[in-house]
mmCIF file of C-alpha atoms in Angstrom:
data_model
loop_
_atom_site.group_PDB
_atom_site.id
_atom_site.type_symbol
_atom_site.label_atom_id
_atom_site.label_comp_id
_atom_site.label_asym_id
_atom_site.label_seq_id
_atom_site.Cartn_x
_atom_site.Cartn_y
_atom_site.Cartn_z
ATOM 1 C CA UNK A 18 124.896 93.031 91.060
ATOM 2 C CA UNK A 19 124.004 89.365 91.082
ATOM 3 C CA UNK A 20 123.555 87.396 87.882
ATOM 4 C CA UNK A 21 121.506 84.253 87.310
ATOM 5 C CA UNK A 22 122.903 81.014 85.980
ATOM 6 C CA UNK A 23 122.645 81.069 82.205
ATOM 7 C CA UNK A 24 120.372 78.172 81.296
ATOM 8 C CA UNK A 25 118.342 77.560 78.132
ATOM 9 C CA UNK A 26 115.124 77.868 80.124
ATOM 10 C CA UNK A 27 116.038 81.419 81.037
ATOM 11 C CA UNK A 28 116.685 82.627 77.499
ATOM 12 C CA UNK A 29 113.590 84.818 77.459
ATOM 13 C CA UNK A 30 113.547 85.918 81.095
ATOM 14 C CA UNK A 31 116.205 87.328 83.376
ATOM 15 C CA UNK A 32 116.675 89.144 86.640
ATOM 16 C CA UNK A 33 118.920 91.646 88.284
ATOM 17 C CA UNK A 34 119.152 92.659 91.896
ATOM 18 C CA UNK A 35 121.181 93.021 95.047
ATOM 19 C CA UNK A 36 122.172 90.035 97.142
ATOM 20 C CA UNK A 37 119.547 89.571 99.845
ATOM 21 C CA UNK A 38 121.527 87.174 102.004
ATOM 22 C CA UNK A 39 123.173 89.898 104.101
ATOM 23 C CA UNK A 40 121.192 92.257 106.393
ATOM 24 C CA UNK A 41 118.023 92.044 104.295
ATOM 25 C CA UNK A 42 117.335 88.326 104.478
ATOM 26 C CA UNK A 43 113.717 87.858 105.646
ATOM 27 C CA UNK A 44 113.419 86.625 109.188
ATOM 28 C CA UNK A 45 110.604 84.669 110.839
ATOM 29 C CA UNK A 46 108.231 86.795 112.900
ATOM 30 C CA UNK A 47 108.413 86.697 116.677
ATOM 31 C CA UNK A 48 105.431 85.284 118.590
ATOM 32 C CA UNK A 49 104.130 88.812 118.950
ATOM 33 C CA UNK A 50 105.949 90.610 116.131
ATOM 34 C CA UNK A 51 106.293 94.375 116.293
ATOM 35 C CA UNK A 52 104.593 96.495 113.702
ATOM 36 C CA UNK A 53 106.777 97.727 110.843
ATOM 37 C CA UNK A 54 108.397 101.070 111.647
ATOM 38 C CA UNK A 55 106.480 104.206 110.826
ATOM 39 C CA UNK A 56 109.283 106.718 110.795
ATOM 40 C CA UNK A 57 109.209 109.152 107.886
ATOM 41 C CA UNK A 58 105.453 108.647 107.698
ATOM 42 C CA UNK A 59 102.606 110.872 108.776
ATOM 43 C CA UNK A 60 99.131 109.535 108.008
ATOM 44 C CA UNK A 61 97.346 112.048 105.814
ATOM 45 C CA UNK A 62 94.176 113.636 107.034
ATOM 46 C CA UNK A 63 91.399 111.533 105.417
ATOM 47 C CA UNK A 64 89.228 114.623 105.073
ATOM 48 C CA UNK A 65 91.825 116.399 102.945
ATOM 49 C CA UNK A 66 93.102 113.484 100.861
ATOM 50 C CA UNK A 67 91.060 111.956 98.021
ATOM 51 C CA UNK A 68 90.577 108.216 98.261
ATOM 52 C CA UNK A 69 92.966 106.262 96.051
ATOM 53 C CA UNK A 70 91.769 103.581 93.662
ATOM 54 C CA UNK A 71 92.362 100.013 94.749
ATOM 55 C CA UNK A 72 94.326 97.859 92.330
ATOM 56 C CA UNK A 73 95.067 94.741 94.398
ATOM 57 C CA UNK A 74 94.275 93.081 97.725
ATOM 58 C CA UNK A 75 96.041 90.165 99.388
ATOM 59 C CA UNK A 76 96.197 88.596 102.830
ATOM 60 C CA UNK A 77 99.554 87.709 104.324
ATOM 61 C CA UNK A 78 100.440 84.059 104.910
ATOM 62 C CA UNK A 79 98.521 83.630 108.187
ATOM 63 C CA UNK A 80 95.684 86.043 107.256
ATOM 64 C CA UNK A 81 96.537 88.242 110.229
ATOM 65 C CA UNK A 82 97.291 91.222 107.960
ATOM 66 C CA UNK A 83 96.425 92.361 104.476
ATOM 67 C CA UNK A 84 98.094 94.522 101.860
ATOM 68 C CA UNK A 85 96.326 96.926 99.509
ATOM 69 C CA UNK A 86 97.955 98.124 96.299
ATOM 70 C CA UNK A 87 96.587 101.454 95.052
ATOM 71 C CA UNK A 88 97.187 103.903 92.220
ATOM 72 C CA UNK A 89 99.314 105.916 94.662
ATOM 73 C CA UNK A 90 101.249 103.215 96.556
ATOM 74 C CA UNK A 91 100.357 100.595 99.131
ATOM 75 C CA UNK A 92 98.941 100.169 102.625
ATOM 76 C CA UNK A 93 99.299 97.471 105.255
ATOM 77 C CA UNK A 94 96.508 96.711 107.737
ATOM 78 C CA UNK A 95 96.190 94.461 110.745
ATOM 79 C CA UNK A 96 93.025 92.338 110.790
ATOM 80 C CA UNK A 97 92.429 91.727 114.495
ATOM 81 C CA UNK A 98 92.143 94.294 115.845
ATOM 82 C CA UNK A 99 91.528 96.182 112.627
ATOM 83 C CA UNK A 100 93.991 99.057 112.192
ATOM 84 C CA UNK A 101 96.260 100.537 109.579
ATOM 85 C CA UNK A 102 99.853 99.630 110.367
ATOM 86 C CA UNK A 103 101.535 101.827 107.770
ATOM 87 C CA UNK A 104 101.316 103.096 104.226
ATOM 88 C CA UNK A 105 103.632 104.322 101.531
ATOM 89 C CA UNK A 106 102.188 106.958 99.229
ATOM 90 C CA UNK A 107 104.292 107.421 96.111
ATOM 91 C CA UNK A 108 101.938 110.068 94.734
ATOM 92 C CA UNK A 109 100.601 110.296 91.162
ATOM 93 C CA UNK A 110 102.358 107.755 88.986
ATOM 94 C CA UNK A 111 102.800 105.464 91.970
ATOM 95 C CA UNK A 112 100.498 102.609 90.969
ATOM 96 C CA UNK A 113 101.142 99.245 92.644
ATOM 97 C CA UNK A 114 99.270 96.471 90.825
ATOM 98 C CA UNK A 115 100.472 93.539 92.955
ATOM 99 C CA UNK A 116 101.744 93.552 96.526
ATOM 100 C CA UNK A 117 102.641 90.562 98.684
ATOM 101 C CA UNK A 118 103.678 90.524 102.328
ATOM 102 C CA UNK A 119 106.074 88.064 103.955
ATOM 103 C CA UNK A 120 104.278 87.292 107.215
ATOM 104 C CA UNK A 121 104.880 90.454 109.299
ATOM 105 C CA UNK A 122 108.485 91.177 108.481
ATOM 106 C CA UNK A 123 109.866 94.222 106.684
ATOM 107 C CA UNK A 124 110.150 92.555 103.266
ATOM 108 C CA UNK A 125 107.438 92.941 100.618
ATOM 109 C CA UNK A 126 107.223 92.289 96.894
ATOM 110 C CA UNK A 127 105.592 94.710 94.420
ATOM 111 C CA UNK A 128 104.735 94.898 90.786
ATOM 112 C CA UNK A 129 103.701 98.181 89.220
ATOM 113 C CA UNK A 130 100.150 98.522 87.964
ATOM 114 C CA UNK A 131 97.287 100.780 87.023
ATOM 115 C CA UNK A 132 97.281 103.492 84.395
ATOM 116 C CA UNK A 133 100.465 105.046 85.797
ATOM 117 C CA UNK A 134 102.604 102.337 87.450
ATOM 118 C CA UNK A 135 105.313 103.090 89.995
ATOM 119 C CA UNK A 136 107.466 100.295 88.549
ATOM 120 C CA UNK A 137 107.425 98.435 85.210
ATOM 121 C CA UNK A 138 104.777 95.717 85.010
ATOM 122 C CA UNK A 139 107.449 93.212 83.953
ATOM 123 C CA UNK A 140 109.485 93.594 87.157
ATOM 124 C CA UNK A 141 109.112 92.247 90.688
ATOM 125 C CA UNK A 142 110.536 94.749 93.152
ATOM 126 C CA UNK A 143 111.764 93.527 96.547
ATOM 127 C CA UNK A 144 111.042 96.280 99.085
ATOM 128 C CA UNK A 145 112.656 96.609 102.517
ATOM 129 C CA UNK A 146 110.460 98.888 104.590
ATOM 130 C CA UNK A 147 113.167 99.335 107.222
ATOM 131 C CA UNK A 148 115.067 101.211 104.512
ATOM 132 C CA UNK A 149 112.009 102.448 102.592
ATOM 133 C CA UNK A 150 113.554 101.390 99.316
ATOM 134 C CA UNK A 151 113.802 98.541 96.852
ATOM 135 C CA UNK A 152 116.766 96.280 97.546
ATOM 136 C CA UNK A 153 116.409 93.943 94.572
ATOM 137 C CA UNK A 154 114.416 93.208 91.472
ATOM 138 C CA UNK A 155 113.491 90.389 89.127
ATOM 139 C CA UNK A 156 113.037 91.405 85.484
ATOM 140 C CA UNK A 157 111.192 89.556 82.737
ATOM 141 C CA UNK A 158 110.304 90.067 79.094
ATOM 142 C CA UNK A 159 106.581 89.819 79.734
ATOM 143 C CA UNK A 160 104.074 91.071 82.288
ATOM 144 C CA UNK A 161 104.195 89.590 85.773
ATOM 145 C CA UNK A 162 100.812 88.043 86.605
ATOM 146 C CA UNK A 163 101.423 86.942 90.189
ATOM 147 C CA UNK A 164 103.933 86.700 93.034
ATOM 148 C CA UNK A 165 104.074 84.372 96.046
ATOM 149 C CA UNK A 166 106.508 84.627 98.947
ATOM 150 C CA UNK A 167 107.896 82.172 101.446
ATOM 151 C CA UNK A 168 110.692 82.757 103.927
ATOM 152 C CA UNK A 169 113.037 80.860 101.608
ATOM 153 C CA UNK A 170 111.508 81.275 98.134
ATOM 154 C CA UNK A 171 110.075 83.824 95.713
ATOM 155 C CA UNK A 172 107.664 82.480 93.091
ATOM 156 C CA UNK A 173 106.903 84.619 90.033
ATOM 157 C CA UNK A 174 104.013 83.843 87.692
ATOM 158 C CA UNK A 175 104.004 84.855 84.028
ATOM 159 C CA UNK A 176 101.328 84.095 81.438
ATOM 160 C CA UNK A 177 102.814 80.720 80.459
ATOM 161 C CA UNK A 178 105.644 80.206 82.974
ATOM 162 C CA UNK A 179 106.367 80.090 86.667
ATOM 163 C CA UNK A 180 109.832 80.729 88.107
ATOM 164 C CA UNK A 181 110.970 79.683 91.583
ATOM 165 C CA UNK A 182 113.852 81.666 93.096
ATOM 166 C CA UNK A 183 115.946 81.260 96.213
ATOM 167 C CA UNK A 184 115.132 84.272 98.401
ATOM 168 C CA UNK A 185 118.633 84.826 99.793
ATOM 169 C CA UNK A 186 120.486 85.281 96.499
ATOM 170 C CA UNK A 187 117.729 85.417 93.828
ATOM 171 C CA UNK A 188 119.082 82.344 92.057
ATOM 172 C CA UNK A 189 116.655 80.452 89.822
ATOM 173 C CA UNK A 190 115.819 77.036 91.250
ATOM 174 C CA UNK A 191 113.038 75.810 88.967
ATOM 175 C CA UNK A 192 110.798 76.867 86.103
ATOM 176 C CA UNK A 193 107.436 75.408 85.109
ATOM 177 C CA UNK A 194 105.470 75.647 81.865
ATOM 178 C CA UNK A 195 101.714 76.195 82.264
ATOM 179 C CA UNK A 196 98.603 76.683 80.192
ATOM 180 C CA UNK A 197 97.694 80.368 79.695
ATOM 181 C CA UNK A 198 97.372 81.778 83.210
ATOM 182 C CA UNK A 199 96.132 85.390 82.971
ATOM 183 C CA UNK A 200 95.014 85.456 86.627
ATOM 184 C CA UNK A 201 98.482 84.477 87.838
ATOM 185 C CA UNK A 202 97.122 81.450 89.697
ATOM 186 C CA UNK A 203 99.693 79.825 91.972
ATOM 187 C CA UNK A 204 99.786 78.831 95.643
ATOM 188 C CA UNK A 205 102.546 77.595 97.937
ATOM 189 C CA UNK A 206 102.643 75.987 101.368
ATOM 190 C CA UNK A 207 103.815 78.271 104.171
ATOM 191 C CA UNK A 208 104.983 76.080 107.036
ATOM 192 C CA UNK A 209 108.703 75.545 107.445
ATOM 193 C CA UNK A 210 110.162 72.626 105.575
ATOM 194 C CA UNK A 211 109.861 71.531 101.987
ATOM 195 C CA UNK A 212 107.621 73.591 99.723
ATOM 196 C CA UNK A 213 104.472 72.359 98.030
ATOM 197 C CA UNK A 214 103.517 74.442 94.971
ATOM 198 C CA UNK A 215 100.254 74.270 93.016
ATOM 199 C CA UNK A 216 99.716 75.846 89.604
ATOM 200 C CA UNK A 217 97.689 75.226 86.436
ATOM 201 C CA UNK A 218 98.877 72.297 84.337
ATOM 202 C CA UNK A 219 99.195 72.200 80.560
ATOM 203 C CA UNK A 220 95.599 71.109 79.960
ATOM 204 C CA UNK A 221 92.271 72.806 80.610
ATOM 205 C CA UNK A 222 90.961 71.841 84.044
ATOM 206 C CA UNK A 223 94.274 70.368 85.183
ATOM 207 C CA UNK A 224 96.305 71.404 88.219
ATOM 208 C CA UNK A 225 99.946 70.568 88.823
ATOM 209 C CA UNK A 226 101.301 69.857 92.302
ATOM 210 C CA UNK A 227 105.053 70.084 92.921
ATOM 211 C CA UNK A 228 106.353 68.342 96.058
ATOM 212 C CA UNK A 229 109.846 69.762 96.441
ATOM 213 C CA UNK A 230 110.741 67.499 99.377
ATOM 214 C CA UNK A 231 110.151 64.250 97.506
ATOM 215 C CA UNK A 232 110.884 65.823 94.100
ATOM 216 C CA UNK A 233 107.582 64.470 92.813
ATOM 217 C CA UNK A 234 105.072 66.051 90.444
ATOM 218 C CA UNK A 235 101.373 65.186 90.609
ATOM 219 C CA UNK A 236 98.837 66.147 87.923
ATOM 220 C CA UNK A 237 95.158 66.276 88.920
ATOM 221 C CA UNK A 238 92.313 66.586 86.429
ATOM 222 C CA UNK A 239 90.198 68.680 88.763
ATOM 223 C CA UNK A 240 87.499 69.988 86.391
ATOM 224 C CA UNK A 241 86.279 69.792 82.827
ATOM 225 C CA UNK A 242 86.331 73.594 82.512
ATOM 226 C CA UNK A 243 89.197 76.039 82.950
ATOM 227 C CA UNK A 244 90.610 76.377 86.465
ATOM 228 C CA UNK A 245 89.430 79.673 87.966
ATOM 229 C CA UNK A 246 90.692 79.535 91.557
ATOM 230 C CA UNK A 247 92.414 77.255 94.060
ATOM 231 C CA UNK A 248 93.920 77.328 97.531
ATOM 232 C CA UNK A 249 96.180 75.186 99.717
ATOM 233 C CA UNK A 250 96.212 74.443 103.420
ATOM 234 C CA UNK A 251 99.210 75.901 105.259
ATOM 235 C CA UNK A 252 101.186 72.652 105.118
ATOM 236 C CA UNK A 253 100.093 71.884 101.550
ATOM 237 C CA UNK A 254 98.233 68.616 102.164
ATOM 238 C CA UNK A 255 94.805 69.741 100.972
ATOM 239 C CA UNK A 256 93.887 71.537 97.759
ATOM 240 C CA UNK A 257 90.525 73.176 96.992
ATOM 241 C CA UNK A 258 89.706 74.019 93.372
ATOM 242 C CA UNK A 259 86.961 75.762 91.405
ATOM 243 C CA UNK A 260 86.457 76.006 87.650
ATOM 244 C CA UNK A 261 85.239 78.822 85.419
ATOM 245 C CA UNK A 262 81.744 77.358 85.761
ATOM 246 C CA UNK A 263 81.876 78.188 89.475
ATOM 247 C CA UNK A 264 79.161 75.835 90.698
ATOM 248 C CA UNK A 265 81.250 73.141 92.403
ATOM 249 C CA UNK A 266 84.309 73.255 94.657
ATOM 250 C CA UNK A 267 86.425 70.125 95.002
ATOM 251 C CA UNK A 268 88.877 69.193 97.734
ATOM 252 C CA UNK A 269 91.830 66.934 96.891
ATOM 253 C CA UNK A 270 94.662 65.171 98.675
ATOM 254 C CA UNK A 271 97.797 66.699 97.121
ATOM 255 C CA UNK A 272 99.892 63.574 97.735
ATOM 256 C CA UNK A 273 97.897 61.112 95.647
ATOM 257 C CA UNK A 274 95.452 63.414 93.869
ATOM 258 C CA UNK A 275 92.368 61.684 95.274
ATOM 259 C CA UNK A 276 89.074 63.572 95.489
ATOM 260 C CA UNK A 277 88.095 63.881 99.144
ATOM 261 C CA UNK A 278 84.989 66.041 99.005
ATOM 262 C CA UNK A 279 82.811 68.020 96.613
ATOM 263 C CA UNK A 280 80.563 70.905 97.651
ATOM 264 C CA UNK A 281 78.157 73.055 95.683
ATOM 265 C CA UNK A 282 78.232 76.849 95.740
ATOM 266 C CA UNK A 283 75.099 77.195 93.629
ATOM 267 C CA UNK A 284 73.276 76.175 90.479
ATOM 268 C CA UNK A 285 74.093 79.193 88.287
ATOM 269 C CA UNK A 286 77.486 79.957 86.789
ATOM 270 C CA UNK A 287 79.654 82.272 88.863
ATOM 271 C CA UNK A 288 83.182 83.647 88.878
ATOM 272 C CA UNK A 289 84.956 82.398 91.994
ATOM 273 C CA UNK A 290 87.175 85.126 93.434
ATOM 274 C CA UNK A 291 88.725 83.349 96.405
ATOM 275 C CA UNK A 292 88.850 80.123 98.380
ATOM 276 C CA UNK A 293 90.190 79.755 101.930
ATOM 277 C CA UNK A 294 90.707 76.893 104.358
ATOM 278 C CA UNK A 295 90.390 77.446 108.086
ATOM 279 C CA UNK A 296 93.547 76.724 110.101
ATOM 280 C CA UNK A 297 92.299 73.262 111.066
ATOM 281 C CA UNK A 298 90.806 72.560 107.605
ATOM 282 C CA UNK A 299 87.434 72.081 109.273
ATOM 283 C CA UNK A 300 85.886 74.833 107.162
ATOM 284 C CA UNK A 301 86.197 76.169 103.619
ATOM 285 C CA UNK A 302 85.124 79.698 102.599
ATOM 286 C CA UNK A 303 84.221 80.763 99.047
ATOM 287 C CA UNK A 304 83.566 84.205 97.541
ATOM 288 C CA UNK A 305 82.181 84.872 94.069
ATOM 289 C CA UNK A 306 80.659 87.547 91.858
ATOM 290 C CA UNK A 307 77.207 86.474 93.054
ATOM 291 C CA UNK A 308 77.791 88.567 96.171
ATOM 292 C CA UNK A 309 77.532 85.767 98.738
ATOM 293 C CA UNK A 310 80.342 84.367 100.872
ATOM 294 C CA UNK A 311 79.736 80.698 101.679
ATOM 295 C CA UNK A 312 81.253 78.587 104.462
ATOM 296 C CA UNK A 313 81.277 74.818 103.977
ATOM 297 C CA UNK A 314 81.898 72.101 106.530
ATOM 298 C CA UNK A 315 84.725 69.768 105.543
ATOM 299 C CA UNK A 316 84.801 66.116 106.530
ATOM 300 C CA UNK A 317 88.471 65.570 105.874
ATOM 301 C CA UNK A 318 90.947 64.491 108.541
ATOM 302 C CA UNK A 319 93.971 66.437 107.348
ATOM 303 C CA UNK A 320 96.132 64.774 109.989
ATOM 304 C CA UNK A 321 95.715 61.406 108.266
ATOM 305 C CA UNK A 322 96.935 62.653 104.902
ATOM 306 C CA UNK A 323 100.642 62.505 105.642
ATOM 307 C CA UNK A 324 101.137 59.324 103.637
ATOM 308 C CA UNK A 325 100.544 58.503 100.010
ATOM 309 C CA UNK A 326 97.665 56.226 99.159
ATOM 310 C CA UNK A 327 97.182 54.182 96.014
ATOM 311 C CA UNK A 328 93.497 53.488 96.650
ATOM 312 C CA UNK A 329 90.537 55.829 96.629
ATOM 313 C CA UNK A 330 89.251 57.748 99.632
ATOM 314 C CA UNK A 331 86.035 55.731 99.668
ATOM 315 C CA UNK A 332 87.971 52.484 100.054
ATOM 316 C CA UNK A 333 89.950 53.717 103.038
ATOM 317 C CA UNK A 334 87.066 55.541 104.702
ATOM 318 C CA UNK A 335 83.581 54.380 103.732
ATOM 319 C CA UNK A 336 81.978 57.176 105.754
ATOM 320 C CA UNK A 337 83.540 59.680 103.373
ATOM 321 C CA UNK A 338 80.970 58.665 100.782
ATOM 322 C CA UNK A 339 78.520 60.888 102.605
ATOM 323 C CA UNK A 340 80.896 63.795 102.125
ATOM 324 C CA UNK A 341 80.581 63.428 98.377
ATOM 325 C CA UNK A 342 76.823 62.977 98.386
ATOM 326 C CA UNK A 343 74.385 63.431 101.228
ATOM 327 C CA UNK A 344 71.771 61.546 99.192
ATOM 328 C CA UNK A 345 73.998 58.987 97.521
ATOM 329 C CA UNK A 346 71.395 56.246 97.728
ATOM 330 C CA UNK A 347 69.328 58.041 95.075
ATOM 331 C CA UNK A 348 72.274 59.425 93.169
ATOM 332 C CA UNK A 349 71.364 57.429 90.104
ATOM 333 C CA UNK A 350 67.734 58.556 90.201
ATOM 334 C CA UNK A 351 67.853 62.312 90.806
ATOM 335 C CA UNK A 352 70.101 64.826 89.047
ATOM 336 C CA UNK A 353 73.452 65.478 90.683
ATOM 337 C CA UNK A 354 72.216 68.889 91.815
ATOM 338 C CA UNK A 355 69.892 67.306 94.385
ATOM 339 C CA UNK A 356 72.589 65.105 95.897
ATOM 340 C CA UNK A 357 75.044 67.961 96.423
ATOM 341 C CA UNK A 358 76.378 69.247 99.700
ATOM 342 C CA UNK A 359 75.539 72.904 100.326
ATOM 343 C CA UNK A 360 77.110 75.599 102.486
ATOM 344 C CA UNK A 361 76.533 75.740 106.232
ATOM 345 C CA UNK A 362 76.662 79.548 106.522
ATOM 346 C CA UNK A 363 76.336 82.530 104.182
ATOM 347 C CA UNK A 364 76.914 86.289 104.189
ATOM 348 C CA UNK A 365 75.307 88.506 101.532
ATOM 349 C CA UNK A 366 77.280 91.314 99.913
ATOM 350 C CA UNK A 367 77.026 93.465 96.788
ATOM 351 C CA UNK A 368 76.702 91.346 93.664
ATOM 352 C CA UNK A 369 79.337 91.955 91.006
ATOM 353 C CA UNK A 370 81.956 93.448 93.331
ATOM 354 C CA UNK A 371 85.162 91.505 93.890
ATOM 355 C CA UNK A 372 85.757 90.216 97.433
ATOM 356 C CA UNK A 373 88.426 87.985 98.920
ATOM 357 C CA UNK A 374 87.908 85.988 102.088
ATOM 358 C CA UNK A 375 89.944 84.396 104.880
ATOM 359 C CA UNK A 376 89.208 82.909 108.273
ATOM 360 C CA UNK A 377 89.731 85.222 111.246
ATOM 361 C CA UNK A 378 91.865 84.473 114.266
ATOM 362 C CA UNK A 379 88.765 84.566 116.449
ATOM 363 C CA UNK A 380 86.821 81.304 116.499
ATOM 364 C CA UNK A 381 84.161 80.830 113.781
ATOM 365 C CA UNK A 382 84.843 84.168 112.093
ATOM 366 C CA UNK A 383 85.650 85.158 108.528
ATOM 367 C CA UNK A 384 87.285 88.339 107.265
ATOM 368 C CA UNK A 385 86.084 89.705 103.928
ATOM 369 C CA UNK A 386 87.880 92.385 101.896
ATOM 370 C CA UNK A 387 86.224 94.221 99.010
ATOM 371 C CA UNK A 388 87.713 96.118 96.102
ATOM 372 C CA UNK A 389 85.611 99.083 97.239
ATOM 373 C CA UNK A 390 87.733 99.291 100.412
ATOM 374 C CA UNK A 391 85.302 97.375 102.599
ATOM 375 C CA UNK A 392 86.435 95.256 105.547
ATOM 376 C CA UNK A 393 83.912 92.894 107.159
ATOM 377 C CA UNK A 394 84.354 90.606 110.116
ATOM 378 C CA UNK A 395 81.514 88.092 110.331
ATOM 379 C CA UNK A 396 80.718 85.275 112.721
ATOM 380 C CA UNK A 397 78.974 82.018 111.826
ATOM 381 C CA UNK A 398 77.208 79.462 113.986
ATOM 382 C CA UNK A 399 78.960 76.115 113.368
ATOM 383 C CA UNK A 400 75.889 74.149 114.520
ATOM 384 C CA UNK A 401 72.851 76.108 113.383
ATOM 385 C CA UNK A 402 74.522 77.695 110.346
ATOM 386 C CA UNK A 403 72.436 80.104 108.292
ATOM 387 C CA UNK A 404 73.119 83.802 107.820
ATOM 388 C CA UNK A 405 76.363 85.029 109.362
ATOM 389 C CA UNK A 406 76.360 87.909 111.826
ATOM 390 C CA UNK A 407 78.266 91.051 110.889
ATOM 391 C CA UNK A 408 80.562 91.907 113.789
ATOM 392 C CA UNK A 409 82.591 94.780 112.297
ATOM 393 C CA UNK A 410 82.684 96.927 109.196
ATOM 394 C CA UNK A 411 85.281 99.474 108.078
ATOM 395 C CA UNK A 412 86.137 101.211 104.836
ATOM 396 C CA UNK A 413 89.926 101.233 104.903
ATOM 397 C CA UNK A 414 90.061 103.752 102.056
ATOM 398 C CA UNK A 415 87.891 106.185 104.036
ATOM 399 C CA UNK A 416 88.795 105.832 107.671
ATOM 400 C CA UNK A 417 85.733 107.726 108.894
ATOM 401 C CA UNK A 418 83.288 105.177 107.427
ATOM 402 C CA UNK A 419 82.962 102.720 110.302
ATOM 403 C CA UNK A 420 80.071 101.042 112.077
#
């Protein structure tokens, strides 16, 4: 049983677990990785099995798969083509409130959830699906609000703290104090190399960016209201944020904290559920409780952001002024609403239902997951824009509901 270093910062949180550096160390996926094994598993007949209740949805790091935590266990699906890869049904009392994949390998992280959790809500369980068992755990004195995985790190989010662990031996590497973070907001970069981590700061509307390569911390006052959602590009150079007001989304350079672009979701308040960059950072998708998924065109050259800049984006690239305001010449005359940049494409869903969104592996497509078990693949016209076209629909909780 491994034990963490005893430091003052760990006085109220601790972990226990097996050493993961031996046969269970996560490995990078192959170019065409095989599906996780399905031995000891027979898919139940959907006609004879009641649909479970969804507790959590998350895409994997490249949005090629997604994980669903239910009140009976968890399921893993491939996005393109859509298919269930495998599931683990723990039965009644098997609630999984958080589940995170590590690309397509056999390692996952769970936290119990629902009215009858499979595991305590203050523990992160490291699951090896090759062995169909938990091979380690991280225990805390308060409820776990979020988990993020990299091939080399595990990040655990509590209400007021974030802990960064080394994946191989579960040793604590860093801890961060945050403002109250009930949503468990935290994102990490996923490409190999040094990690970039983004989390709420200690003030309302502030985000904190940790650059582990340069050992630098950057604070960005992103909004006047509470931070509601954010996302990073794969390499961690761009950050998109939304506040609890939910009308504007801002895109920042994580190196110097400069504002690169601002887009408007709408005029009325909304709860932003998810933000997603396309692989090339050409597009940004937004989902909210208003029932519409928006796709925005970004005017940021992410390839030019590899160096720190001490001057503003408008000084280095005058054309970027148009990204902040398409009608900047009358910005001082008309309200800000009229000079905003609006979405290129939209897809209408059920208002009030929670959806998360990611860009598909097919060109100009988005994948939308709903807490009612819905899976949508939609295509947008990058030139004409407008309403997206629904390409596929499935209900992954009821396999027969497909059109």
